[in-house]
Short mmCIF file of C-alpha atoms and ligand atoms in Angstrom, two decimals:
data_model
loop_
_atom_site.label_atom_id
_atom_site.label_comp_id
_atom_site.label_asym_id
_atom_site.label_seq_id
_atom_site.Cartn_x
_atom_site.Cartn_y
_atom_site.Cartn_z
CA UNK B 80 123.29 -119.53 21.61
CA UNK B 81 120.87 -120.00 18.76
CA UNK B 82 121.74 -121.54 15.44
CA UNK B 83 121.34 -119.66 12.17
CA UNK B 84 118.13 -121.47 11.20
CA UNK B 85 116.40 -121.00 14.52
CA UNK B 86 113.95 -118.10 14.82
CA UNK B 87 114.51 -115.68 17.70
CA UNK B 88 112.12 -113.85 19.99
CA UNK B 89 113.17 -111.02 22.30
CA UNK B 90 111.05 -110.24 25.37
CA UNK B 91 111.60 -106.71 26.69
CA UNK B 92 110.40 -105.72 30.14
CA UNK B 93 110.38 -102.05 31.10
CA UNK B 94 110.89 -100.23 34.40
CA UNK B 95 109.79 -101.64 37.75
CA UNK B 96 108.86 -105.02 36.27
CA UNK B 97 111.89 -106.41 38.14
CA UNK B 98 109.71 -105.92 41.24
CA UNK B 99 106.93 -108.23 40.06
CA UNK B 100 105.72 -110.64 42.70
CA UNK B 101 105.65 -108.03 45.45
CA UNK B 102 104.63 -104.97 43.42
CA UNK B 103 100.93 -104.06 43.65
CA UNK B 104 99.76 -107.68 43.21
CA UNK B 105 96.18 -106.47 42.74
CA UNK B 106 97.31 -104.99 39.41
CA UNK B 107 100.26 -107.15 38.46
CA UNK B 108 99.72 -110.57 40.09
CA UNK B 109 102.03 -112.59 42.29
CA UNK B 110 104.39 -114.20 39.79
CA UNK B 111 107.93 -112.86 39.73
CA UNK B 112 109.65 -111.77 36.53
CA UNK B 113 111.81 -114.90 36.78
CA UNK B 114 108.64 -117.03 36.92
CA UNK B 115 107.28 -115.36 33.79
CA UNK B 116 110.58 -115.60 31.94
CA UNK B 117 110.90 -119.28 32.87
CA UNK B 118 107.44 -120.07 31.49
CA UNK B 119 108.23 -118.19 28.28
CA UNK B 120 111.55 -120.00 27.85
CA UNK B 121 109.89 -123.39 28.33
CA UNK B 122 107.24 -122.63 25.73
CA UNK B 123 109.80 -121.28 23.26
CA UNK B 124 112.16 -124.19 23.66
CA UNK B 125 109.40 -126.72 23.06
CA UNK B 126 108.67 -124.87 19.80
CA UNK B 127 112.38 -124.79 18.90
CA UNK B 128 112.46 -121.00 19.10
CA UNK B 129 115.34 -119.12 20.67
CA UNK B 130 114.02 -116.71 23.34
CA UNK B 131 115.95 -113.97 25.08
CA UNK B 132 114.61 -111.83 27.90
CA UNK B 133 115.74 -108.36 28.94
CA UNK B 134 114.61 -106.04 31.72
CA UNK B 135 115.82 -102.54 32.43
CA UNK B 136 114.71 -99.53 34.40
CA UNK B 137 116.64 -97.29 32.00
CA UNK B 138 115.08 -95.89 28.84
CA UNK B 139 118.55 -95.65 27.27
CA UNK B 140 119.28 -99.32 27.88
CA UNK B 141 115.88 -100.32 26.54
CA UNK B 142 116.47 -98.31 23.36
CA UNK B 143 119.97 -99.75 22.94
CA UNK B 144 118.56 -103.27 23.34
CA UNK B 145 115.87 -102.69 20.71
CA UNK B 146 118.44 -101.19 18.31
CA UNK B 147 120.76 -104.17 18.81
CA UNK B 148 117.95 -106.56 17.85
CA UNK B 149 118.02 -105.39 14.23
CA UNK B 150 118.75 -108.27 11.83
CA UNK B 151 119.08 -110.69 14.77
CA UNK B 152 115.59 -110.96 16.22
CA UNK B 153 112.46 -112.04 14.34
CA UNK B 154 109.76 -110.97 16.80
CA UNK B 155 109.61 -108.79 19.93
CA UNK B 156 107.24 -109.05 22.88
CA UNK B 157 107.39 -105.86 24.91
CA UNK B 158 105.88 -104.52 28.08
CA UNK B 159 107.20 -100.94 28.05
CA UNK B 160 105.63 -100.43 31.53
CA UNK B 161 105.49 -96.72 32.43
CA UNK B 162 107.39 -95.82 29.25
CA UNK B 163 104.28 -96.93 27.36
CA UNK B 164 102.78 -93.60 28.20
CA UNK B 165 105.82 -91.37 27.67
CA UNK B 166 108.48 -92.79 25.36
CA UNK B 167 108.43 -91.57 21.79
CA UNK B 168 112.11 -92.59 21.73
CA UNK B 169 111.32 -96.27 22.37
CA UNK B 170 108.54 -96.13 19.80
CA UNK B 171 110.98 -94.68 17.28
CA UNK B 172 113.51 -97.44 18.04
CA UNK B 173 110.86 -100.10 17.31
CA UNK B 174 109.88 -98.35 14.08
CA UNK B 175 113.52 -98.09 13.06
CA UNK B 176 114.37 -101.77 13.51
CA UNK B 177 111.18 -102.86 11.70
CA UNK B 178 110.75 -105.98 13.84
CA UNK B 179 107.12 -106.98 14.40
CA UNK B 180 106.11 -106.65 18.04
CA UNK B 181 103.24 -107.26 20.42
CA UNK B 182 102.61 -104.77 23.23
CA UNK B 183 101.74 -106.47 26.52
CA UNK B 184 100.43 -105.16 29.82
CA UNK B 185 99.64 -107.26 32.85
CA UNK B 186 96.87 -104.90 33.90
CA UNK B 187 94.14 -103.47 31.69
CA UNK B 188 95.56 -100.01 31.09
CA UNK B 189 92.18 -98.81 29.76
CA UNK B 190 90.48 -99.62 33.08
CA UNK B 191 92.95 -97.58 35.15
CA UNK B 192 94.02 -93.95 35.56
CA UNK B 193 93.49 -91.64 32.62
CA UNK B 194 97.23 -91.10 32.13
CA UNK B 195 97.68 -94.83 31.44
CA UNK B 196 95.15 -94.80 28.63
CA UNK B 197 97.61 -93.27 26.13
CA UNK B 198 100.11 -95.66 24.55
CA UNK B 199 102.85 -94.54 22.16
CA UNK B 200 103.16 -98.14 20.94
CA UNK B 201 99.74 -99.61 20.16
CA UNK B 202 99.23 -98.13 16.69
CA UNK B 203 102.52 -99.56 15.38
CA UNK B 204 102.21 -102.91 17.19
CA UNK B 205 101.01 -106.10 15.51
CA UNK B 206 98.62 -106.35 18.44
CA UNK B 207 98.02 -105.49 22.05
CA UNK B 208 97.25 -107.69 25.06
CA UNK B 209 96.29 -105.82 28.21
CA UNK B 210 94.70 -107.12 31.40
CA UNK B 211 95.33 -110.86 31.12
CA UNK B 212 98.14 -110.91 33.66
CA UNK B 213 101.16 -113.12 33.04
CA UNK B 214 99.11 -115.24 30.65
CA UNK B 215 99.22 -112.31 28.23
CA UNK B 216 102.92 -112.97 27.62
CA UNK B 217 102.28 -116.65 26.91
CA UNK B 218 99.42 -115.89 24.52
CA UNK B 219 101.57 -113.34 22.73
CA UNK B 220 104.36 -115.91 22.44
CA UNK B 221 101.89 -118.44 20.98
CA UNK B 222 101.02 -115.90 18.30
CA UNK B 223 104.67 -115.10 17.58
CA UNK B 224 105.50 -118.80 17.28
CA UNK B 225 102.63 -119.38 14.86
CA UNK B 226 103.81 -116.46 12.72
CA UNK B 227 107.44 -117.53 12.75
CA UNK B 228 106.55 -121.12 11.88
CA UNK B 229 104.63 -119.88 8.85
CA UNK B 230 107.72 -117.99 7.66
CA UNK B 231 110.16 -120.86 8.42
C1 LIG M 577 101.99 -101.96 32.96
C2 LIG M 577 101.00 -100.79 33.02
C3 LIG M 577 101.73 -99.46 33.11
O1 LIG M 577 100.80 -98.39 33.16
C4 LIG M 577 102.59 -99.41 34.35
O2 LIG M 577 103.32 -98.21 34.40
C5 LIG M 577 103.48 -100.59 34.50
C6 LIG M 577 102.99 -101.91 34.11
C7 LIG M 577 101.29 -103.33 33.03
O3 LIG M 577 101.94 -104.32 32.74
O4 LIG M 577 100.09 -103.40 33.36
O5 LIG M 577 104.57 -100.49 35.04
O6 LIG M 577 102.69 -101.88 31.73
#
């Protein structure tokens, strides 16, 4: 539970990211999703920020989660995974809730197949980190913390 004064960050992981650790480690590294979430929680808690993580393979659940963040969450970090390249519905959910977000990819989507080089999220994101592996999440969280501390 967070208290009313504490700022909140939501980390959203899209489809197949539950398989991290064993999934194509040449692209996605060897850390599991639990490892990444643990590192994020440690960083957030030392900055007195409430951090919630959510992973789903379902576009509907991801949209519902984003919608439910309205008026509760101050910043979103999101790796939409394959939905990056297909989901206008998730983009619309992020636009609707008006919560600033950073788009994150473990791999550099611009150095891979052509179909990965289109993102429905980047132009409405605060920023994009792609290709820095799990460290990308931590760098994005650093940025979110610095922004939230300025507003506190
Ligand atoms: C990914 C890149 C996507 O193209 C892919 O579908 C993923 C993961 C990444 O983190 O590099 O599932 O978002």
